[in-house]
Short mmCIF file of C-alpha atoms in Angstrom, two decimals:
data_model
loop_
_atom_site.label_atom_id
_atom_site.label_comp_id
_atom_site.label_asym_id
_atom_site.label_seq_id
_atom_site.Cartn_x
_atom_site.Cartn_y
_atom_site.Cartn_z
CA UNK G 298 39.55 -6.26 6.81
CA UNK G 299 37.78 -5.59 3.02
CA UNK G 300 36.67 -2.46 2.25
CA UNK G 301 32.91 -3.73 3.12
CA UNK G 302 33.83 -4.73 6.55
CA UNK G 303 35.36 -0.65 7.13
CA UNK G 304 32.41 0.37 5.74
CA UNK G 305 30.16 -1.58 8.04
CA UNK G 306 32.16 -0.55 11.26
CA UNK G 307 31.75 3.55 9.90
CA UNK G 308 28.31 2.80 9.40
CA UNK G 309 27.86 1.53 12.57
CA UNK G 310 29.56 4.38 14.60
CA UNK G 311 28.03 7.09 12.80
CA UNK G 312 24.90 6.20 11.20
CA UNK G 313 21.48 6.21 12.89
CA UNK G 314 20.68 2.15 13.64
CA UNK G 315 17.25 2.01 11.83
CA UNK G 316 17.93 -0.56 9.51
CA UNK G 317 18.68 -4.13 10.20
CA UNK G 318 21.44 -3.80 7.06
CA UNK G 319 22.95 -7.87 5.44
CA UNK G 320 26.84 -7.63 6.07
CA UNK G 321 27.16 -6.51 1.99
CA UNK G 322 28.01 -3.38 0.13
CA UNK G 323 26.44 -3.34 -3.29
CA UNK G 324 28.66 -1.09 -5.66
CA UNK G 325 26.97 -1.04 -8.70
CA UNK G 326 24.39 -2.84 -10.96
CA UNK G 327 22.88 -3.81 -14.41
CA UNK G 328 19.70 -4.81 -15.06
CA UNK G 329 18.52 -7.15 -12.74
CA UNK G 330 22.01 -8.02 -12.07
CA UNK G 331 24.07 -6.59 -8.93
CA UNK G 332 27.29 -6.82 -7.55
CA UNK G 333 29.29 -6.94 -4.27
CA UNK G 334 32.22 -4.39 -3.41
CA UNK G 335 34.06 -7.87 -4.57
CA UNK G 336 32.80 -8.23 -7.80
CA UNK G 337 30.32 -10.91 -6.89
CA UNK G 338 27.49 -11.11 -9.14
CA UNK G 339 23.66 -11.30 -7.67
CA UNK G 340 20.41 -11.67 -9.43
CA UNK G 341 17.72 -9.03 -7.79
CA UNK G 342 14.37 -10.32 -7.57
CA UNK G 343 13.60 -7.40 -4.92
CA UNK G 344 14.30 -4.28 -7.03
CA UNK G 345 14.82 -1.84 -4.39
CA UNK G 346 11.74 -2.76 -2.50
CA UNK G 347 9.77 -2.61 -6.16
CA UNK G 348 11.89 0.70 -7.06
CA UNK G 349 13.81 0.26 -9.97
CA UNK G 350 11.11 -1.36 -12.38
CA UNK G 351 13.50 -0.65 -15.08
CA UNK G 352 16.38 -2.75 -13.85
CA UNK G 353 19.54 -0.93 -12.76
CA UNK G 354 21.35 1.50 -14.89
CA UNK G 355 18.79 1.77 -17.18
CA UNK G 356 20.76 3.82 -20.38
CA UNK G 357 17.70 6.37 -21.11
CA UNK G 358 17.28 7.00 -17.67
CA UNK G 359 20.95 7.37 -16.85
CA UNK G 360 20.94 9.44 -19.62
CA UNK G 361 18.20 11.73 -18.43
CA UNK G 362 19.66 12.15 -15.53
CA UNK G 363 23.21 12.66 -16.57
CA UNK G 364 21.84 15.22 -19.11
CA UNK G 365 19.54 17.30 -16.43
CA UNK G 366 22.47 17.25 -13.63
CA UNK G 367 24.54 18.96 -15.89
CA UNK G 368 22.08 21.45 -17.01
CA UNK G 369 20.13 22.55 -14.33
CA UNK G 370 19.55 20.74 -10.86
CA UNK G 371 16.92 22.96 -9.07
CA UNK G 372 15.51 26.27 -9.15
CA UNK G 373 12.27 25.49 -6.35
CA UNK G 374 8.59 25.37 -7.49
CA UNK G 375 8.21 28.96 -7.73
CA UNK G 376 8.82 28.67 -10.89
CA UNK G 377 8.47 26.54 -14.15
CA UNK G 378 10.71 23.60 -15.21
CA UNK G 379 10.93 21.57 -18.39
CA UNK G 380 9.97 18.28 -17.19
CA UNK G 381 7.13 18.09 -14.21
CA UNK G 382 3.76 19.05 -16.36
CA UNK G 383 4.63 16.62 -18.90
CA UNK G 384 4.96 14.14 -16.55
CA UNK G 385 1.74 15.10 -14.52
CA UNK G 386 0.04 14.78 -18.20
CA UNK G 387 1.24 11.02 -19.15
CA UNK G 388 0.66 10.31 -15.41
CA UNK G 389 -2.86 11.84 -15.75
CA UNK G 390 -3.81 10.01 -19.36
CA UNK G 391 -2.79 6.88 -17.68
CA UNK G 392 -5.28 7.13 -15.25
CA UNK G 393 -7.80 8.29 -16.70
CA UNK G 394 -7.72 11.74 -17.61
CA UNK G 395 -9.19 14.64 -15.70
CA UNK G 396 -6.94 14.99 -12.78
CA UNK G 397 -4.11 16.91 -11.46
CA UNK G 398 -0.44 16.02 -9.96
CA UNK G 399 1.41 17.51 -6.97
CA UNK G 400 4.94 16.12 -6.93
CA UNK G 401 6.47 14.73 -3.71
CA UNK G 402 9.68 13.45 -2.76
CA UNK G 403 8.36 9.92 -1.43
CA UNK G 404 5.30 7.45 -0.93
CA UNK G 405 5.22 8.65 2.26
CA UNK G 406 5.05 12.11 1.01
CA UNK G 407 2.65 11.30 -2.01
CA UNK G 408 0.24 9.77 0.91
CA UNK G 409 0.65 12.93 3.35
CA UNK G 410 -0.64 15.23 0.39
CA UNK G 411 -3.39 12.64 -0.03
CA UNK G 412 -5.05 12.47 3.34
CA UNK G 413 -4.43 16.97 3.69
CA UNK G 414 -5.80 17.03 0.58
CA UNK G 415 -9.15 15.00 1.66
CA UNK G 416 -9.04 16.38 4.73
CA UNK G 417 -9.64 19.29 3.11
CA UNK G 418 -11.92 18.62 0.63
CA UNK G 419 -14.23 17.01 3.25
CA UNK G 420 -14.41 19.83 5.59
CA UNK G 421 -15.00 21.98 2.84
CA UNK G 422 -17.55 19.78 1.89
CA UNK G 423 -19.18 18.42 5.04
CA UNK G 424 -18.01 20.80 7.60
CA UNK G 425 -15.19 20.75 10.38
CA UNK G 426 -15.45 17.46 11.79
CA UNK G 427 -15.23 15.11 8.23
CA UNK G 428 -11.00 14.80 8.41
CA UNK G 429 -11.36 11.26 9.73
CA UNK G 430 -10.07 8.89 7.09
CA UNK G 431 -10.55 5.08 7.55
CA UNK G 432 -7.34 2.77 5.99
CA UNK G 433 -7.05 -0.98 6.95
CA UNK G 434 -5.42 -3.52 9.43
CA UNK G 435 -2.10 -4.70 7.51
CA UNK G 436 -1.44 -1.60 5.32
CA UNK G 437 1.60 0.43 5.24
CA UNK G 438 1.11 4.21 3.86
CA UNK G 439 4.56 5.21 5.36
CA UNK G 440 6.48 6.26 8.31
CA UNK G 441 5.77 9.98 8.95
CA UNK G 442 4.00 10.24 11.77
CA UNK G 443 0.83 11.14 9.95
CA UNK G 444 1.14 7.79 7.41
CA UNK G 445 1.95 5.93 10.37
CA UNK G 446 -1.28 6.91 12.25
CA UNK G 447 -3.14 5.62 8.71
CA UNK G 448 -0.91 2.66 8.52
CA UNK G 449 -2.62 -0.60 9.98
CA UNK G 450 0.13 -2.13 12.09
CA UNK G 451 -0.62 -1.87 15.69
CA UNK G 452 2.64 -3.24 16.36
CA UNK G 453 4.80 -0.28 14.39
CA UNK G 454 2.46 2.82 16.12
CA UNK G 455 2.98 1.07 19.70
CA UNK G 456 6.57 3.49 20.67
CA UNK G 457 5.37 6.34 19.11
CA UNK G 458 1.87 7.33 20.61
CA UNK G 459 0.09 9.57 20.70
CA UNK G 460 -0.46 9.44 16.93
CA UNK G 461 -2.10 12.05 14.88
CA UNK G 462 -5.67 12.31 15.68
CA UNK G 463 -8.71 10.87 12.97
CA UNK G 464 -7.49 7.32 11.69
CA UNK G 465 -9.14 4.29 12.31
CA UNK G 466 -8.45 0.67 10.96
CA UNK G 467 -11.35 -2.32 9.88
CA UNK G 468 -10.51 -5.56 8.28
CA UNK G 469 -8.69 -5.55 5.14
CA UNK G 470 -11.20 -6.72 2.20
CA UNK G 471 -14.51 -6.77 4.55
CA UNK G 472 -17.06 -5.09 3.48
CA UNK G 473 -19.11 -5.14 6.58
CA UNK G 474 -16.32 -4.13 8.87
CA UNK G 475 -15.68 -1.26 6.17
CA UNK G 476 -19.39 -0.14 6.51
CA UNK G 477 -19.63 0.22 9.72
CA UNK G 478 -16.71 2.69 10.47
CA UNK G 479 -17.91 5.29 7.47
CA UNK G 480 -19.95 7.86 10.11
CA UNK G 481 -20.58 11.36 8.91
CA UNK G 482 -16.76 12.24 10.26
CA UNK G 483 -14.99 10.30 7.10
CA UNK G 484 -13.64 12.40 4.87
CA UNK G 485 -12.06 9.29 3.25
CA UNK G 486 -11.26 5.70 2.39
CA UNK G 487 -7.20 4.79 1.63
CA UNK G 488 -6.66 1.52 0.90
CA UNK G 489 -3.87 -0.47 -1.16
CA UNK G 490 -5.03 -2.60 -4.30
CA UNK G 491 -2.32 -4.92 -2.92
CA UNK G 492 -1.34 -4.81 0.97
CA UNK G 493 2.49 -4.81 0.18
CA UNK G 494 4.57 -4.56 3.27
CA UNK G 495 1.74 -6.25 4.62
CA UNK G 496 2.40 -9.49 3.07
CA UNK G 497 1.64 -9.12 -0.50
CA UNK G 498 -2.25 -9.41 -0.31
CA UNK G 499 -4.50 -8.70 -3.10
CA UNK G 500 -7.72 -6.99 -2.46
CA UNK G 501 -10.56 -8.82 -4.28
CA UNK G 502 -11.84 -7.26 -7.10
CA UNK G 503 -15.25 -7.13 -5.37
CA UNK G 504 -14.35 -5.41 -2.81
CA UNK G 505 -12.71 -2.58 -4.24
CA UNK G 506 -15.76 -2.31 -6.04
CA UNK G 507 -18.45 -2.54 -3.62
CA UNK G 508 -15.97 -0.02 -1.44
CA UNK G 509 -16.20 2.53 -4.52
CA UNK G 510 -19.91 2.08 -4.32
CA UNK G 511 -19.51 2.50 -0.35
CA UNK G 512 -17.76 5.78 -0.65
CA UNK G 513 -19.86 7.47 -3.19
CA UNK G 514 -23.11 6.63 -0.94
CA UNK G 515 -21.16 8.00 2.14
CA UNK G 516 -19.85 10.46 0.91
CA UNK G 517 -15.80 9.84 1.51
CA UNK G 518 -13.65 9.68 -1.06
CA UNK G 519 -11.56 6.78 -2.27
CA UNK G 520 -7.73 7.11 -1.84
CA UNK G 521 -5.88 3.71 -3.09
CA UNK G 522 -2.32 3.81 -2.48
CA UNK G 523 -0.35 2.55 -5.50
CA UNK G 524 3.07 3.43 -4.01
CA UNK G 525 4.63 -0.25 -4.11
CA UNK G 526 1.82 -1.45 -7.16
CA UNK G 527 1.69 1.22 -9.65
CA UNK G 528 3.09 2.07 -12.75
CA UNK G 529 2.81 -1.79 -14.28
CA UNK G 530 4.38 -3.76 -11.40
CA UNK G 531 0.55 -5.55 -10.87
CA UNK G 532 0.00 -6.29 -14.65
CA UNK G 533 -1.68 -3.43 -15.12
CA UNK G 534 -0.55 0.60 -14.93
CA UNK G 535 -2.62 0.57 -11.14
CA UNK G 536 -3.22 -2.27 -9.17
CA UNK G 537 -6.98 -0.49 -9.09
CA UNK G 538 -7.74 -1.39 -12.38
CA UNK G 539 -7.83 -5.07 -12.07
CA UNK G 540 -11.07 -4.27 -10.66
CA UNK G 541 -11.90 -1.68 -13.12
CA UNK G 542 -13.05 1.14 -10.32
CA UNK G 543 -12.04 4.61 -10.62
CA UNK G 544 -10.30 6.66 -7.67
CA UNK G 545 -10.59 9.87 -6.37
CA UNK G 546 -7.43 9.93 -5.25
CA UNK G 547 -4.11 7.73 -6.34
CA UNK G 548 -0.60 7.95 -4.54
CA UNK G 549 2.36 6.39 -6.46
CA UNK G 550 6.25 6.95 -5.97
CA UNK G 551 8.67 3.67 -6.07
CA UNK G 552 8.85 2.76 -9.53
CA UNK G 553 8.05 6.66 -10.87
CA UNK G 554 11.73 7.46 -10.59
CA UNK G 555 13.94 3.82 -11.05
CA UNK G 556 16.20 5.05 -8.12
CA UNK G 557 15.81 8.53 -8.11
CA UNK G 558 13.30 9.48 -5.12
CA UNK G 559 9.99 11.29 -6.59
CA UNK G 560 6.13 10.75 -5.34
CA UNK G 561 2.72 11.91 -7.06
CA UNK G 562 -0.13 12.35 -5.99
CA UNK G 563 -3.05 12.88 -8.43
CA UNK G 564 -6.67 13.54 -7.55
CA UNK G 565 -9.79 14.50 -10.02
CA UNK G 566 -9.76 17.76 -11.14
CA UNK G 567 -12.69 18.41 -8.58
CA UNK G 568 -11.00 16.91 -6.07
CA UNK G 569 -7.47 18.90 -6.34
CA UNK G 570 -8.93 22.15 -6.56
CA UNK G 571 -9.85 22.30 -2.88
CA UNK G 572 -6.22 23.17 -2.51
CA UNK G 573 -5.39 27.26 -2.85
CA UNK G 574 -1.91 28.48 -3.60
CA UNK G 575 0.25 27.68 0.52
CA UNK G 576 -2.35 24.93 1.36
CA UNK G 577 0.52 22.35 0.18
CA UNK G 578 3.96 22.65 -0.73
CA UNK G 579 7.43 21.15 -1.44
CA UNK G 580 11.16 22.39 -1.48
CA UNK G 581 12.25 19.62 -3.47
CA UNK G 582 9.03 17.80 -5.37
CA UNK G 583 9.37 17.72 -8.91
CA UNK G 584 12.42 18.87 -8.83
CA UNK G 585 14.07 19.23 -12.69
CA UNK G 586 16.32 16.20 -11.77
CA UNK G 587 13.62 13.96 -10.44
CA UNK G 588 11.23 14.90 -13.25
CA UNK G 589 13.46 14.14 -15.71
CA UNK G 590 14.15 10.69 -14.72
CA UNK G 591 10.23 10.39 -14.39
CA UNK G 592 10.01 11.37 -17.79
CA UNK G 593 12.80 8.75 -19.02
CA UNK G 594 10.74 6.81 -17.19
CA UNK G 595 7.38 6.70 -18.07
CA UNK G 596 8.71 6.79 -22.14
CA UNK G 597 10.30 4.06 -21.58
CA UNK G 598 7.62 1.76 -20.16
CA UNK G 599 5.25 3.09 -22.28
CA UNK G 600 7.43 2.03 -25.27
CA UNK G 601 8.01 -1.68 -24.25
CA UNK G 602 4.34 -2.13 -22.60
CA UNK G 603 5.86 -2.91 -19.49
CA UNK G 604 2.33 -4.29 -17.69
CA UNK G 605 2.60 -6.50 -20.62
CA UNK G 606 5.62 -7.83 -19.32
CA UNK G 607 5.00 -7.66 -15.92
CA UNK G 608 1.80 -9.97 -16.41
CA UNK G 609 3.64 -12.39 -18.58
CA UNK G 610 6.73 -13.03 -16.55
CA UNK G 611 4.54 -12.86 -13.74
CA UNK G 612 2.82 -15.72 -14.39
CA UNK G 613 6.33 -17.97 -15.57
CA UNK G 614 7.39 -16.75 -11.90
CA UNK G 615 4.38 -17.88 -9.72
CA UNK G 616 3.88 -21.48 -11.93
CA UNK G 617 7.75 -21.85 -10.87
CA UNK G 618 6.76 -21.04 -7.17
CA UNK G 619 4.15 -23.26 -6.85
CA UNK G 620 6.32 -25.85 -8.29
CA UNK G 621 8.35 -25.99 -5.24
CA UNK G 622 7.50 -28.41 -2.28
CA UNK G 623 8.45 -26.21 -0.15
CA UNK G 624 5.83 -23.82 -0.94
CA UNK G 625 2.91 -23.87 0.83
CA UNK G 626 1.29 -21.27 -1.80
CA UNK G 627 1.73 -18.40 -3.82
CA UNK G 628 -0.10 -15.17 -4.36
CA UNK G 629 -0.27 -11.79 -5.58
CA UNK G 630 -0.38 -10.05 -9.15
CA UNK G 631 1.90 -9.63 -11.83
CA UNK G 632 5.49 -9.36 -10.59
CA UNK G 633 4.39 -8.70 -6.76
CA UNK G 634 4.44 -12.02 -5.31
CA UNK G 635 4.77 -13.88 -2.33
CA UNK G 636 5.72 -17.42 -1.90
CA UNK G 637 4.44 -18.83 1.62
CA UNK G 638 7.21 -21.21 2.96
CA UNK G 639 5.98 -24.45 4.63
CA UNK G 640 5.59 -25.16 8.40
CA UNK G 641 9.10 -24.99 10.01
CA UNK G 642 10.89 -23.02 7.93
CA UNK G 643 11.86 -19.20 8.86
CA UNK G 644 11.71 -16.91 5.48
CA UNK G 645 14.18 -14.74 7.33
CA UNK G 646 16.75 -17.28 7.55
CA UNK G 647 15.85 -18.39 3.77
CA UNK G 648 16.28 -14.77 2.82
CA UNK G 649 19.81 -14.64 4.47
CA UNK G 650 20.30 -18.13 2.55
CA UNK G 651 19.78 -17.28 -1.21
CA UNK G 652 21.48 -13.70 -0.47
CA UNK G 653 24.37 -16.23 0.68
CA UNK G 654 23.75 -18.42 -3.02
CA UNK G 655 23.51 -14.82 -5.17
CA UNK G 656 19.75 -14.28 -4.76
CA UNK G 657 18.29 -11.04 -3.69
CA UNK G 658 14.91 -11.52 -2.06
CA UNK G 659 13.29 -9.91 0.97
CA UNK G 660 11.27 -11.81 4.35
CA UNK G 661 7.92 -9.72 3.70
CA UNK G 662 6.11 -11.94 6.86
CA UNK G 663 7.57 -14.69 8.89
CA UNK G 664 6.60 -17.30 7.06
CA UNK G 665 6.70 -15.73 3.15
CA UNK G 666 9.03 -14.36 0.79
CA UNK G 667 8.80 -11.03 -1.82
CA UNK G 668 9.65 -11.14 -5.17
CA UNK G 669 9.61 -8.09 -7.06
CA UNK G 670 12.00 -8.07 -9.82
CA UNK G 671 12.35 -5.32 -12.84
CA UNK G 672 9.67 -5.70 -15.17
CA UNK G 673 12.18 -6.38 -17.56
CA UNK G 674 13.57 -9.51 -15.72
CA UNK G 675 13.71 -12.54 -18.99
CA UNK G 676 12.88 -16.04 -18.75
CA UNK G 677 16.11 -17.40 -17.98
CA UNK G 678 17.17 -14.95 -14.72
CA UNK G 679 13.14 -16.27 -13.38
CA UNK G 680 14.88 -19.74 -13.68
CA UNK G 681 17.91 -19.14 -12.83
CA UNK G 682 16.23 -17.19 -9.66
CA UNK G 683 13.84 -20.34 -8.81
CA UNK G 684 16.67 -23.12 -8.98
CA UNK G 685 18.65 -20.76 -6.82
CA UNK G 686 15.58 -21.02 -4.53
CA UNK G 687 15.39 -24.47 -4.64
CA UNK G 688 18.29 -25.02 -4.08
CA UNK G 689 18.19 -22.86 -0.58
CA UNK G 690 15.28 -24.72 0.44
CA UNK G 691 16.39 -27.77 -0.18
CA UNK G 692 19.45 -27.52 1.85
CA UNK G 693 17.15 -25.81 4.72
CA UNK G 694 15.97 -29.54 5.59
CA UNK G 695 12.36 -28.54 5.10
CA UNK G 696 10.01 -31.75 4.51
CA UNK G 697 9.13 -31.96 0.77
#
């Protein structure tokens, strides 16, 4: 038996069966390189679920970390540390200016302090019944019971009613459907600029404009979820500005930390001060070691323009997708994308099939694959990522 296999059998006595884990035991990485407990070498095109933006082992960040751990780990948010304002302050210039952070842990988190935050602002603003906020069918905002309530997936609330009261769901990227749920009870609007876990699906620029027009009329606020989009993965620092709107409200977390967990919410300066000191808190959120990767972070995509990259390998990636009779078509925005296979062919089984050929992807429907490498993925991994492909789907017996 290898060491993987032991590992597998521990994990499967002793560890909680909530993930449907592939039979491999990744030891350590580089890039957008990873390898096996046997030294075998994989090219990531799935980053973590869109987490480590950076690549793996990224030196500054390392370094921040490395640095921080063995200077001071965590002293709780009673009190100041050296790293979370500047971060809230580059976080807050990028979008925009006039706005204030709380730190989380998580997306999940990062959403939770959204909707108690407009929660709050509504009923201080339109009395005790405006707490209802209105998301859309296909979203994912997390799986606390709370961001499970606002996520739009029948099918993952179904075991765990009754659900937090105050969501309700409309049709992703109709207007109409939008209109006709905002009643004088909505507090607030939380949609993603691109429905991730829901298939990679961009919202039309139109929409998330005439839905910024919506809310101002009604009187909700607008909440977009940048969790699995922001911080350059779209092409852009926020999926929301490809339709140049601005937010009252914008969660982020995945690629904030490159690994190490951290979520932010930020919300206009008008906006955030409906919380008083104990209306929201934290143990761990912005915690010195968390921050300090964030910082690493953000300097370091700020230095190499990383939308810039994302938007230009982006587009090598998708023309190499579409390339592929086996794709049926090809979406999404900057380095989120989704290939949708042809009729027959199972993206599960595909995804089990390049992990098999060294190719790190992820079944994000039935019938489509997610590719979300680092930013910093170059040309020749893209190709060497697509002929893997190719060759996986050729070998499937799909009809070209």
């Amino acid at each position: 038996m290898t060491v993987t296999m032991d590992l597998i059998a521990l994990d499967a006595e002793h560890v909680m069966g909530t993930y449907g884990r592939f039979p491999v035991e990744f030891v350590r990485g580089s890039g957008t390189e990873l390898f096996d407990a046997e030294g075998r070498r994989y090219l990531d095109f799935l980053s973590g679920l869109a987490v480590t933006s950076l690549g793996h082992a990224h030196p500054a960040v390392a370094a921040a970390i490395a640095e921080q751990a063995a200077t001071l780990l965590h002293t709780s948010n009673l009190f100041h540390t050296e790293h979370q304002a500047p971060v809230a302050a580059t976080l807050d210039r990028l979008l925009g200016g006039g706005g204030r952070v709380f730190f989380a842990n998580s997306g999940a988190e990062a959403n939770e302090c959204a909707i108690k935050l407009a929660r709050r602002y509504g009923q201080q603003h339109g009395g005790r019944d405006r707490y209802h906020v209105v998301s859309a069918y296909g979203s994912f905002h997390g799986r606390t019971l709370t961001t499970l309530a606002a996520t739009g997936q029948p099918q993952k609330q179904e075991t765990f009613q009754p659900l937090p009261d105050g969501f309700r769901q409309v049709l992703f990227d109709d207007l109409d459907a939008l209109a006709g749920a905002l009643d004088g009870r909505v507090c607030a609007v939380l949609l993603e600029a691109v429905q991730g876990e829901g298939g990679v699906q961009p919202a039309s620029p139109e929409y998330l404009r005439a839905v910024r027009r919506l809310c101002d009329e009604r009187e909700a606020l607008l909440i977009v979820d940048e969790v699995q989009t922001g911080l350059g993965r779209t092409g852009r620092w926020f999926g929301f500005e490809h339709a140049d709107i601005a937010p009252d409200i914008v969660t982020m977390a995945k690629a904030l930390g490159n690994g190490v967990p951290i979520g932010a919410c930020w919300a206009r300066a008008e906006v955030a001060s409906a919380f008083a000191p104990g209306d929201h808190a934290t143990t761990f959120g912005g915690q010195p070691l968390a921050t300090s990767a964030a910082r690493a972070v953000l300097d370091e995509m700020l230095a190499i323009d990383a939308p810039a990259l994302a938007a230009r390998a982006g587009e090598r990636l998708m023309r190499a997708l579409d390339a592929l009779p086996q794709v049926r078509a090809v979406r999404g925005l900057g380095l989120l994308i989704a290939a949708e296979l042809v009729d027959g062919l199972d993206a599960a089984a595909i995804t089990r099939a390049c992990l098999d050929s060294g190719l790190v992807v992820n079944a994000v429907t039935p019938t489509a694959l997610r590719f979300a490498p680092p930013l910093t993925v170059s040309d020749a991994e893209i190709d060497e990522a697509v002929t893997l492909l190719a060759g996986v789907l050729a070998a499937s017996g799909a009809a070209s």
